[in-house]
Structures are given as structure tokens and as C-alpha cells.
Short mmCIF file of C-alpha atoms in Angstrom, two decimals:
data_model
loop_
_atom_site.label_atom_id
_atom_site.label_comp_id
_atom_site.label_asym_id
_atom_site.label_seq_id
_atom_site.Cartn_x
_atom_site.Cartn_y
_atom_site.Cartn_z
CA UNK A 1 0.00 0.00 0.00
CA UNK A 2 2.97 2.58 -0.14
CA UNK A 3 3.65 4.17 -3.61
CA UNK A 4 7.10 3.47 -4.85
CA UNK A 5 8.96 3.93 -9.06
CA UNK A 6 8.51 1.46 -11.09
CA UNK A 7 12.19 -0.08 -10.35
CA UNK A 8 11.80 0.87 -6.23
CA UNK A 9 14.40 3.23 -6.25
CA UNK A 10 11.67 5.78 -5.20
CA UNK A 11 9.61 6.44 -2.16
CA UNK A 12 6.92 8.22 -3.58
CA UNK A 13 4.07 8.29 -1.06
CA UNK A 14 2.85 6.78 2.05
CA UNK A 15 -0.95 6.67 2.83
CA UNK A 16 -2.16 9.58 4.71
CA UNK A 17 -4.04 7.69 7.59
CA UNK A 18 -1.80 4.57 8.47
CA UNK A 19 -0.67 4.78 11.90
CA UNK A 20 2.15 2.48 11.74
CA UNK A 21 6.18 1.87 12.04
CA UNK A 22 7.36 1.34 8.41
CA UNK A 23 10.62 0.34 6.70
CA UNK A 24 11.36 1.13 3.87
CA UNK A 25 12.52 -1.55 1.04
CA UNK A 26 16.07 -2.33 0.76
CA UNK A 27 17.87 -1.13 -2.48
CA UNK A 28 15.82 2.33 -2.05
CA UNK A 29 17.76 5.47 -3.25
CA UNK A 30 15.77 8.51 -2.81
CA UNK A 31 13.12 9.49 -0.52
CA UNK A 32 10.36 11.83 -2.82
CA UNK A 33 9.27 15.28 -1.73
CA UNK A 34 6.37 15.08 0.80
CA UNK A 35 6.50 11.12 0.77
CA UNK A 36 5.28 11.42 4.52
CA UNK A 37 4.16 14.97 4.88
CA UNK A 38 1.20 14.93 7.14
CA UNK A 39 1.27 11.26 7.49
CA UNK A 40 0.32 9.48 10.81
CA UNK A 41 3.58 7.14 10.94
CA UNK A 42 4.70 6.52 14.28
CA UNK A 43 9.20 5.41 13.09
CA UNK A 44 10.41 5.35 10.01
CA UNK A 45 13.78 2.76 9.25
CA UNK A 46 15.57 3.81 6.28
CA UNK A 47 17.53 1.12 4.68
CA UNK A 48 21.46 2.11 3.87
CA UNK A 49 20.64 2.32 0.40
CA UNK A 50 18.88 5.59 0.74
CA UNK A 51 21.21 8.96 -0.94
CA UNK A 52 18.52 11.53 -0.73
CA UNK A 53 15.99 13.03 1.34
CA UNK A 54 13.78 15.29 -0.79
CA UNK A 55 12.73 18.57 1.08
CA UNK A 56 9.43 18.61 3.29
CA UNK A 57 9.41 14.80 3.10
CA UNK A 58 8.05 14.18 6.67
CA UNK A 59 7.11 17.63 7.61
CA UNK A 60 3.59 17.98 9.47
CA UNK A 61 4.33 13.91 10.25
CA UNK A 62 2.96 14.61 13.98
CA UNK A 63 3.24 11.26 15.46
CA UNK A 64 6.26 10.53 13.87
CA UNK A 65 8.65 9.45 17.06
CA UNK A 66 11.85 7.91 15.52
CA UNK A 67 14.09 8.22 12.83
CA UNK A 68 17.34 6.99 10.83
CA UNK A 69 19.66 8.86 8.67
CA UNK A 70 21.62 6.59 6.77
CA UNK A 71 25.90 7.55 6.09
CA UNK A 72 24.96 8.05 2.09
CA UNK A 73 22.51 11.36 2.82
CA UNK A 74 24.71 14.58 3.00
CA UNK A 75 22.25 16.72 3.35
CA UNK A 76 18.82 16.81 5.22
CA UNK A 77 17.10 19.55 2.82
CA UNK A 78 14.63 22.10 3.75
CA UNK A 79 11.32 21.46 6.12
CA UNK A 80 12.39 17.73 5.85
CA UNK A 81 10.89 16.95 9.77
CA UNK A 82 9.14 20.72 9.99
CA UNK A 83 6.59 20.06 13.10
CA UNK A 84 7.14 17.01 14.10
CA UNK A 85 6.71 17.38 17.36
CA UNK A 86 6.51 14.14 18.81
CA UNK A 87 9.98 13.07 17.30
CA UNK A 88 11.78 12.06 20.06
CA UNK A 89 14.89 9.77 18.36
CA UNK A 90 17.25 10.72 15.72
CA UNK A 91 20.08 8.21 14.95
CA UNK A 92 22.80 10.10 12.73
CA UNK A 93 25.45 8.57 10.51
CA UNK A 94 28.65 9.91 9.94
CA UNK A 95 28.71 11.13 6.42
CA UNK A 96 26.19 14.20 6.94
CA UNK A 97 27.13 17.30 6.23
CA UNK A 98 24.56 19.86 5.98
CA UNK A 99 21.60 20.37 8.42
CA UNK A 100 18.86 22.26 5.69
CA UNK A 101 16.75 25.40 6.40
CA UNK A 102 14.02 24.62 9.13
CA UNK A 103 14.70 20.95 9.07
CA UNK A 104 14.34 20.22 12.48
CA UNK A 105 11.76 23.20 13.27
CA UNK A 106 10.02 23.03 16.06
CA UNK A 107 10.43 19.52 16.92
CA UNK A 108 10.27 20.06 20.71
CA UNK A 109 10.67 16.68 21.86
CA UNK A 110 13.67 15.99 21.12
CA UNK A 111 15.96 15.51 24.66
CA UNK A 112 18.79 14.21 23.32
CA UNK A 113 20.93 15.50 20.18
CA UNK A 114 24.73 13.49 19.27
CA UNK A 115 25.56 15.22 15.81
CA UNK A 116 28.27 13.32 13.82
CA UNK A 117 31.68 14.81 13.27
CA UNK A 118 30.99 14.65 9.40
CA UNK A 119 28.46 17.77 9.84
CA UNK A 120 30.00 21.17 8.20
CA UNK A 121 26.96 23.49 7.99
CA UNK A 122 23.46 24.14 10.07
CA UNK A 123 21.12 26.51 8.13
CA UNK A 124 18.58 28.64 9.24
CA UNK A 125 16.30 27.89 11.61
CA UNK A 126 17.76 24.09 11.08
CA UNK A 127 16.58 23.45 15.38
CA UNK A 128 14.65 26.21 15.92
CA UNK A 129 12.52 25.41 19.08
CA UNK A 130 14.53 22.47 20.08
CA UNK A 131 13.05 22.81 23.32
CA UNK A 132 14.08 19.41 25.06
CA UNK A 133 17.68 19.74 24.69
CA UNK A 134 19.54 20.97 27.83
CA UNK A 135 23.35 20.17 27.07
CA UNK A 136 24.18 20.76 23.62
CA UNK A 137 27.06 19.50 22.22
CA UNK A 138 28.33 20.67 18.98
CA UNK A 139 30.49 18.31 16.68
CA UNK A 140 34.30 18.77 15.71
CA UNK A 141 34.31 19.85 12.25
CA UNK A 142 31.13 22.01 12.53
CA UNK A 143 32.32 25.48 10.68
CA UNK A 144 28.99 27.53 10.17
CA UNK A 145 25.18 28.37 12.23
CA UNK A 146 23.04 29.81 10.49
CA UNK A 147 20.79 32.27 11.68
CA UNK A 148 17.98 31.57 14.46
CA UNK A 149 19.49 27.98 14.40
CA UNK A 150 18.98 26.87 17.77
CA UNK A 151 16.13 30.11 18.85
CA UNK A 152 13.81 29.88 21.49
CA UNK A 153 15.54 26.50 22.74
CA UNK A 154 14.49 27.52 26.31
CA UNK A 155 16.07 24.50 28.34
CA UNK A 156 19.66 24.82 26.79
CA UNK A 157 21.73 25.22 29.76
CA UNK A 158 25.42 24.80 28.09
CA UNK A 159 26.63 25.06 24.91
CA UNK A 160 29.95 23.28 24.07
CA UNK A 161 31.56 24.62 20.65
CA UNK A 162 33.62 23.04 18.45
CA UNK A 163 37.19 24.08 17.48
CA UNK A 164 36.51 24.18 13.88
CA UNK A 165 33.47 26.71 14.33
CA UNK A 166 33.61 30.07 12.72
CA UNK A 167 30.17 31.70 12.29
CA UNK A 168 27.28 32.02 14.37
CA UNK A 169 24.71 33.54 12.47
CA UNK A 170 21.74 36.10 12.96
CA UNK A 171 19.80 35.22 16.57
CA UNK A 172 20.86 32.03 16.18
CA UNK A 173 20.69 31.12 20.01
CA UNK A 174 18.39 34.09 20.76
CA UNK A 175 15.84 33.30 23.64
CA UNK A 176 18.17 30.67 25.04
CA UNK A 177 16.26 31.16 28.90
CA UNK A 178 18.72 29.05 31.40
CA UNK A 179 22.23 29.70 29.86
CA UNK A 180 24.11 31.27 32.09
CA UNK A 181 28.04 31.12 31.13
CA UNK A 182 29.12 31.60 27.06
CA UNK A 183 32.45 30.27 26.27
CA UNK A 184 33.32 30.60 23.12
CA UNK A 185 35.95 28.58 22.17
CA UNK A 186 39.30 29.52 19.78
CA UNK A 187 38.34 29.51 16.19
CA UNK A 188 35.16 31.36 16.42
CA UNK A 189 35.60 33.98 14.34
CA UNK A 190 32.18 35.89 13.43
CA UNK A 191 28.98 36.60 15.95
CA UNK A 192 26.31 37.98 13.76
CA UNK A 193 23.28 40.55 15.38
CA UNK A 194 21.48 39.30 18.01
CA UNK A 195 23.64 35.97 18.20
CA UNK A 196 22.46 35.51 22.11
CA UNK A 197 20.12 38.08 22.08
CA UNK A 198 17.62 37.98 25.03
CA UNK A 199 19.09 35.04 26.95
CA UNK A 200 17.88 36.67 29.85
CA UNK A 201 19.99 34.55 33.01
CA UNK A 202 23.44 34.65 30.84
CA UNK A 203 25.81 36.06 33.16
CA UNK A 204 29.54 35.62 32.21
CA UNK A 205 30.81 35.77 28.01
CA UNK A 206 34.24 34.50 27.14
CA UNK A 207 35.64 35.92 24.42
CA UNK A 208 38.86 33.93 22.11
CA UNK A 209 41.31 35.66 21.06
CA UNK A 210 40.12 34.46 17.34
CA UNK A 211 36.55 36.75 17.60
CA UNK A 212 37.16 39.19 14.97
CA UNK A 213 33.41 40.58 14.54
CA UNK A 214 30.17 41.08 17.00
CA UNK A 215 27.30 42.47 15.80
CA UNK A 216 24.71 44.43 16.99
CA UNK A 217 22.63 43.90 19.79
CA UNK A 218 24.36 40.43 20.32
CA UNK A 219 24.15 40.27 24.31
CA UNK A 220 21.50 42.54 24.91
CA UNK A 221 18.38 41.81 26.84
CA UNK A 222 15.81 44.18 28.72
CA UNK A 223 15.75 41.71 31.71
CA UNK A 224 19.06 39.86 31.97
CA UNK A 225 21.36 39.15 34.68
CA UNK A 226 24.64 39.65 32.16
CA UNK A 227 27.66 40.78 34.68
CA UNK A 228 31.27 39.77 32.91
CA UNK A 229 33.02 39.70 30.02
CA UNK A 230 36.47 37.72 29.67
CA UNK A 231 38.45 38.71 27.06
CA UNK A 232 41.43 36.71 25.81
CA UNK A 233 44.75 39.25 26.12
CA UNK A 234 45.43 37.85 22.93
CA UNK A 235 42.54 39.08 20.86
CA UNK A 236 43.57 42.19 18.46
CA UNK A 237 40.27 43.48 18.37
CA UNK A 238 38.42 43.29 21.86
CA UNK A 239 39.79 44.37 24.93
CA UNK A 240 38.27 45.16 28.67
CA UNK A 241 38.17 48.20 30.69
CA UNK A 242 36.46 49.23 33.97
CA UNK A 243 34.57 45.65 33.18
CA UNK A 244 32.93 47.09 29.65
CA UNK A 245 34.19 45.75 26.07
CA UNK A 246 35.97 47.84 24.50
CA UNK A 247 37.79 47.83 20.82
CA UNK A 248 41.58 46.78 21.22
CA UNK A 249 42.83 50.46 20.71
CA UNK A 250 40.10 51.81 23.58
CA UNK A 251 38.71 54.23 21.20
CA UNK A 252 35.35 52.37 20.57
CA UNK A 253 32.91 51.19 23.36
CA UNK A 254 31.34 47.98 22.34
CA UNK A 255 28.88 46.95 24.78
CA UNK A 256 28.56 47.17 28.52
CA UNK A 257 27.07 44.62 31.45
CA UNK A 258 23.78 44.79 31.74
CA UNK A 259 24.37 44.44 35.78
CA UNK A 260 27.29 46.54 36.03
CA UNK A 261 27.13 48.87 38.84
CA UNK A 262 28.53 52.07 38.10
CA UNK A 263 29.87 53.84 41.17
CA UNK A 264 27.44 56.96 42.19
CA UNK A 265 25.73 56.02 39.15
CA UNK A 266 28.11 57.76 36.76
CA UNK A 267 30.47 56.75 33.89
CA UNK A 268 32.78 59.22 33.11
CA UNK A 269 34.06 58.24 29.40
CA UNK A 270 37.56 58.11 29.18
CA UNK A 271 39.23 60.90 26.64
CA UNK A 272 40.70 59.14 23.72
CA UNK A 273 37.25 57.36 22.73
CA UNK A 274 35.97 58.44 19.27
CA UNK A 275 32.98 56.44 19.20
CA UNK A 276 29.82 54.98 21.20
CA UNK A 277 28.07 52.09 20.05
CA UNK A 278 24.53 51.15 18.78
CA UNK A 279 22.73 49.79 21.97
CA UNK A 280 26.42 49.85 24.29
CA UNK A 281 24.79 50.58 27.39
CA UNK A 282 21.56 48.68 26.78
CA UNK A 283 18.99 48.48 30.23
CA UNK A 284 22.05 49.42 32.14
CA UNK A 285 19.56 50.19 35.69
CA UNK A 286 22.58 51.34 37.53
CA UNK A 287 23.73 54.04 35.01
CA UNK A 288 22.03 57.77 36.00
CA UNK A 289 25.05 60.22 34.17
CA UNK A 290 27.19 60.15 31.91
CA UNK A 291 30.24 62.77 30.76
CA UNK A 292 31.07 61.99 27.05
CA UNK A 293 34.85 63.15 26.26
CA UNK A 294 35.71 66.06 23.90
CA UNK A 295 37.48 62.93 21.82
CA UNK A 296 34.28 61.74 20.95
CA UNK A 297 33.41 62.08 17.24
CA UNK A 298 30.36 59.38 17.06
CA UNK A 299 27.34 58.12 19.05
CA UNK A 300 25.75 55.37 17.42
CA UNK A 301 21.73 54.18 17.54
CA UNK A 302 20.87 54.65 21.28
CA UNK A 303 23.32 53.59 23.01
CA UNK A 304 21.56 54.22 26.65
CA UNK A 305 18.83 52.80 25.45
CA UNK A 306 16.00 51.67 28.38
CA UNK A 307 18.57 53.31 30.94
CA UNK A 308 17.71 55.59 33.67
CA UNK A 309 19.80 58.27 32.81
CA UNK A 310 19.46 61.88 34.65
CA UNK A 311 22.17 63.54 32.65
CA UNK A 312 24.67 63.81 30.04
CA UNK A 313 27.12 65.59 30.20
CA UNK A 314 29.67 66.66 26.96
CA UNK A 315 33.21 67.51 27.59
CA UNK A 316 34.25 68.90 23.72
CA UNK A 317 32.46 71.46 21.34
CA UNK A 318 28.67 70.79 20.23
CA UNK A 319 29.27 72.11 17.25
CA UNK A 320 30.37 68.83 16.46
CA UNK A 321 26.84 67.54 17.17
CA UNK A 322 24.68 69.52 15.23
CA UNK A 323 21.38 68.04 14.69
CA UNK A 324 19.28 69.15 11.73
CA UNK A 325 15.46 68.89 11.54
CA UNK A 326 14.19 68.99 7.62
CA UNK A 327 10.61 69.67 7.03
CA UNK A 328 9.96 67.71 3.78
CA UNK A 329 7.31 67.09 0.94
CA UNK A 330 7.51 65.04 -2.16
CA UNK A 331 5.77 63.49 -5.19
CA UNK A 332 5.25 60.06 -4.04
CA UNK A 333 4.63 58.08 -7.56
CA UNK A 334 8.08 58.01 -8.27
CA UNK A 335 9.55 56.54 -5.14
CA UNK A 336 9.06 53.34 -3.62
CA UNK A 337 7.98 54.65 -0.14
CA UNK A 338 10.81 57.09 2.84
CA UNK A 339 12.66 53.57 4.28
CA UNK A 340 15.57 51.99 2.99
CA UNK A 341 14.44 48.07 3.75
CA UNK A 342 17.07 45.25 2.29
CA UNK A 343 17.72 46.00 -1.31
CA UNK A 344 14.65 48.55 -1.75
CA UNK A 345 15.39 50.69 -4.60
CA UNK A 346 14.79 54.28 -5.35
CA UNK A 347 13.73 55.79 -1.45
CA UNK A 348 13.67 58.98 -0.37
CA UNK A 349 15.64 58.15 2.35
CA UNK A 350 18.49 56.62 -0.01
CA UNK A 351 18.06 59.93 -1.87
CA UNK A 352 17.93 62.41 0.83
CA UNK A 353 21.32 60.76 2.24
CA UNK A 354 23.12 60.23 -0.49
CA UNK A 355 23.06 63.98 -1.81
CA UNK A 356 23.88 65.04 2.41
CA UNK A 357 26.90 62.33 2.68
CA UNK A 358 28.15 64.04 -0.61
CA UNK A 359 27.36 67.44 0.66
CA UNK A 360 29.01 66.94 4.11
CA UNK A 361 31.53 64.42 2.55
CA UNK A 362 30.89 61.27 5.28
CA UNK A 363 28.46 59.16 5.28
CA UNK A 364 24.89 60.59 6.65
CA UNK A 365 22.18 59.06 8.21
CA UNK A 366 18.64 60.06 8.36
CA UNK A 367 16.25 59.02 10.94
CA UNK A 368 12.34 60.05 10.21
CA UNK A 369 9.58 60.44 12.34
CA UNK A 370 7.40 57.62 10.28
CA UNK A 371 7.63 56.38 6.78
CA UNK A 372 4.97 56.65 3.74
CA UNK A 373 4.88 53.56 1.39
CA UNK A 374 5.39 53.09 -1.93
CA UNK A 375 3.95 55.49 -4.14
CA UNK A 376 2.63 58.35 -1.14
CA UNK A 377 2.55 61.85 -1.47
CA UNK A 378 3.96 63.90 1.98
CA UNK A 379 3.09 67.51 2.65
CA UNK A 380 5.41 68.25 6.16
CA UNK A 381 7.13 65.03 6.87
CA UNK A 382 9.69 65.75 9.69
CA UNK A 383 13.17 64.08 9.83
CA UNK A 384 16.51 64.70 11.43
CA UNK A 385 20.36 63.93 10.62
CA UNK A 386 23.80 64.85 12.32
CA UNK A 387 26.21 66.99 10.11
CA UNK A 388 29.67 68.79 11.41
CA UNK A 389 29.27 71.11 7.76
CA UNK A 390 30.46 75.07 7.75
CA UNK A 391 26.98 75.59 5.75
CA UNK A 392 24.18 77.13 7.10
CA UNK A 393 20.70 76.15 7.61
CA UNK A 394 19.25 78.06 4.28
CA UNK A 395 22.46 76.60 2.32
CA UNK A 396 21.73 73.18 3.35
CA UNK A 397 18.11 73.90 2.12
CA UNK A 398 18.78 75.12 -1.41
CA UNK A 399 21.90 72.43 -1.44
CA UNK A 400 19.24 69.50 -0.99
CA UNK A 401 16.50 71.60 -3.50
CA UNK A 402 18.97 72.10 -6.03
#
């Protein structure tokens, strides 16, 4: 009763409503797309023979509880076991290679997870809402995670890393709930945004002397319990001071403790620092002022952002600082909308900033009070941008009309 190619090479289909264990013939190569997508099979034993798994081949398979992956599969494909979420048993061969986009998506009873050594790559959301797991152990010879890889896995409690490892992708442990130390390991090279965003009870991050690049909002959280960093002495591009990360020459702040208690309340910023970073001091509760140095030549996006903060104080020229408010209206047929989203074409805000980065002759950001969408007339849109430029107000105006 299961639909196979005329030479059995070929899983094609298994019937909907049979509520079985099944195993499939001997000599089979290639398991079709959606063979046992929504089925009610209970295990599945796949025979040696078997090369490929098609994409979305047991997805919605919701009393599927046990599986094989044979050594000839490389690669489990996209949505192969999407929502199965009574799949308790994986068995992996050596051989593997590449975990797919969403593979394993939200297949939340899983409690155990051994990964063979053979496995280079995990795509997006390949475990997303793995929430069984609590002590995950990444293979030797993993080199890549791909964004949101192992989000909203809220029992994780330690992560061991591989030496070979050298991207974490995009929130791809984001809403991790009972980790508490991060040590990542020598080799790591790359922590994309939000890597361990909003893991709420981390408290200590390690950092190798191999991490070359973190990216935004990567430890912050508006209700975590984050205290230290540890910073290899080694590492040429992070380095500590009074407990916050710092770039290596001290003329960048990366990102500070959440819990770091500031004494009196106040951080006075060391002279020599050119530049504040997006989100640095994110939910800092202890923080109430802050003196910026006259060195400073950069605040990024809200950088005391959800802080208490009483007062800021600047040590240097505002001049420096200027903040322009532009009262705007356009034709909106022509445009596709104000934002700049991925590769959206032809915005006003891609126009408006590329004519004031060549005016001021840096780079110039614009930050609106809404957006219109494609194709919407404004009449008094308001907006704002930083600019250190000798013109004045009525030159900027006929510089941006002209």
C-alpha cells in the first residue's frame, strides 16, 4: 500500500491515515518530496541504500517518534521533519554534512541531540525550538550556524563549541532562557546581530582571542542578569576596561554589562574614545550620568537605550553635534515609499542621504519620524540627521533643493 517507481528506487508516497512503524525496502535510493508529509507514521527505518531526502518529506508527520539517517545522505534539505513534534529519536550517521533550512523546526521533543563529526553546515532555523535539549554538544568539524538555528531552545543550559566553528549567524541562540556562562571557544571567528540576544539569566561571556566581529545587539536583553566579560589578552580586536568591552585600541565602546554597577551612578568616558556604540549601554539600571569626552566624534543608535539616565554631560564642542530637523514634501509616484528596507530601490531616504553624505563628505544618516509607502505623497514630513558642515541652515536647504 505505499507508492514506490517502477524499479523501487523511489519512495513516492505513504498513505495519509496509516498509523504504523514502516521500513522502507532495501535497495531504495531517494526518498520523494512530501513522501510522509502529514502522514500518521509513528518510526520510520531507512535502509542504507537511501542517498537523498527530498525537502518537506516528513514535515507535518505529527506522530512521527523515531528516525534513521543513513551515512549516504549529505544533506537533510529544507522542512524535511518541519513540526514534528513528537519526534523524540534521531540516529545520525557519519557522512552528513549539511543540516537544511528549518529541518528540524520546532520539533520540541527531542531531549537528546549526538551530531556526527561529518556535519560542516546548520542553516537557518535548522533546530529552531529544540526545546528538550539541555546540554548541547556541537560536533568537531562544525564550521557555520546559520541564523535563528537553535532560537527559542528555552532548556539549553550549556553550549559546548567546536574548534573548527567560525560563524554564528543572525539570533541564532536568541531566547536561550537558562544559559548562564558563554564560552566561546578559539576559532570562532564571526557573531552575527542578536547571536544571544535575550538570553535573559546569561551572566559571564568568554571571548577567544580568534573573535574578529560582534554584531549588533548580540548580548542585549531588557531583563538579563549579564555581569562579565572575559576577554582573551590575545585578541587584536576586543579588549576590557572598567569591566565594559571595549575595541583593542580603547577608542570604541562595544557593549557594557547589563548588571554593572557604576559607582554613584556615573560613567565618566575616558578621553581618547571616538565612538559609542549602537545599543552599548543597553537596560544598564545602575547608570544615571554620563560625561562623554571632547574625543568623541560618534554616538551610534541609542546607546543608553532603556537606561535611567538623569544627565549627560559633553566635555568637547557641540558644534560637532549639530542636529538638523528637515521639514519635507515630495511626489510620491516616483519613489518606492521614505525607508531603505534590504535591497529597496529608489527611497527617499536613499536619496535624501546620499546627496547630504556628498554634501558633508561622510556618510549621513537620516532618521524620520514615520515612513509613507510606496507610491505616497507627503506635505510636512519631519526628519533629522547629524552633520559637522560650515553651511548654514538656508544653504543646506537650497543644497538639498537644487
Amino acid at each position: 500500500g505505499v507508492l514506490y517507481s517502477k524499479d523501487l528506487s523511489t519512495i513516492v508516497g505513504f498513505p495519509i491515515g496509516r498509523r504504523v512503524e514502516y521500513s522502507i525496502l532495501d535497495g531504495t535510493k531517494v526518498i520523494k518530496e512530501g513522501a510522509f508529509k502529514t502522514s500518521n507514521v509513528t518510526g520510520v527505518t531507512l535502509p542504507e541504500s537511501i542517498e537523498v531526502i527530498e525537502k518537506s518529506t516528513f514535515e507535518l508527520a505529527k506522530r512521527l517518534r523515531k528516525i534513521n539517517i543513513p551515512s549516504k545522505v549529505k544533506e537533510i534539505k529544507e522542512s524535511t521533519f518541519d513540526t514534528c513534534s513528537v519526534l523524540k529519536e534521531i540516529s545520525f550517521s557519519e557522512g552528513l554534512e549539511k543540516i537544511g533550512y528549518r529541518a528540524f523546526w520546532q520539533c520540541s521533543n527531542i531531549n537528546s541531540l549526538t551530531l556526527p563529526n561529518s556535519l560542516r553546515i546548520i542553516d537557518e532555523s535548522g533546530f529552531e525550538g529544540l526545546s528538550g535539549v539541555e546540554n548541547l554538544v556541537l560536533p568537531e568539524g562544525l564550521e557555520e550556524i546559520g541564523d535563528f538555528a537553535f532560537a527559542y531552545n528555552k532548556y539549553i543550559e550549556t553550549i559546548t563549541f567546536p574548534s573548527t566553528l567560525r560563524t554564528i549567524g543572525k539570533y541564532a541562540f536568541m531566547e536561550n532562557y537558562k544559559l548562564k556562562e558563554l564560552v566561546l571557544v578559539e576559532g570562532i571567528e564571526t557573531l552575527d546581530e542578536g547571536a544571544f540576544f535575550y538570553n535573559a539569566n546569561l551572566r559571564t561571556v568568554h571571548i577567544p582571542s580568534t573573535l574578529k566581529t560582534i554584531g549588533f545587539d548580540c548580548f542585549s536583553s531588557s531583563d538579563s542578569k549579564f555581569e562579565t566579560f572575559v576577554v582573551s589578552d590575545d585578541n587584536p580586536t576586543y579588549s576590557l576596561k572598567d569591566g565594559i568591552l571595549y575595541s583593542k585600541d580603547q577608542k570604541t565602546i562595544i557593549f557594557c554589562p547589563t548588571k554593572k554597577v557604576f559607582e554613584n551612578g556615573t560613567y565618566v568616558i575616558p578621553e581618547g574614545v571616538e565612538k559609542i556604540n549602537d545599543h552599548a549601554f543597553y537596560n544598564n539600571s545602575s547608570l544615571r550620568k554620563v560625561v562623554l569626552p571632547s574625543s568623541l566624534k560618534e554616538i551610534g543608535k541609542a546607546p543608553f537605550y532603556v537606561c535611567n539616565i538623569n544627565e549627560i554631560r559633553y566635555e568637547g564642542s557641540m558644534e560637532e553635534f549639530m542636529n538638523y530637523k528637515m521639514i519635507i514634501a515630495y511626489d510620491g509616484p516616483r519613489y518606492s515609499g521614505w525607508q531603505k528596507l534590504g535591497d529597496t530601490k529608489n527611497t527617499i531616504q536613499e536619496k535624501f542621504e546620499n546627496v547630504l553624505s556628498l554634501m558633508c563628505g561622510r556618510n549621513i544618516e537620516i532618521f524620520a519620524s514615520g515612513r509613507t509607502d510606496a507610491g505616497v505623497h507627503a506635505l510636512s514630513q519631519t526628519a533629522n540627521f547629524k552633520c559637522d558642515t560650515d553651511l548654514s541652515e538656508q544653504e543646506i536647504m537650497e543644497y538639498l533643493n537644487s
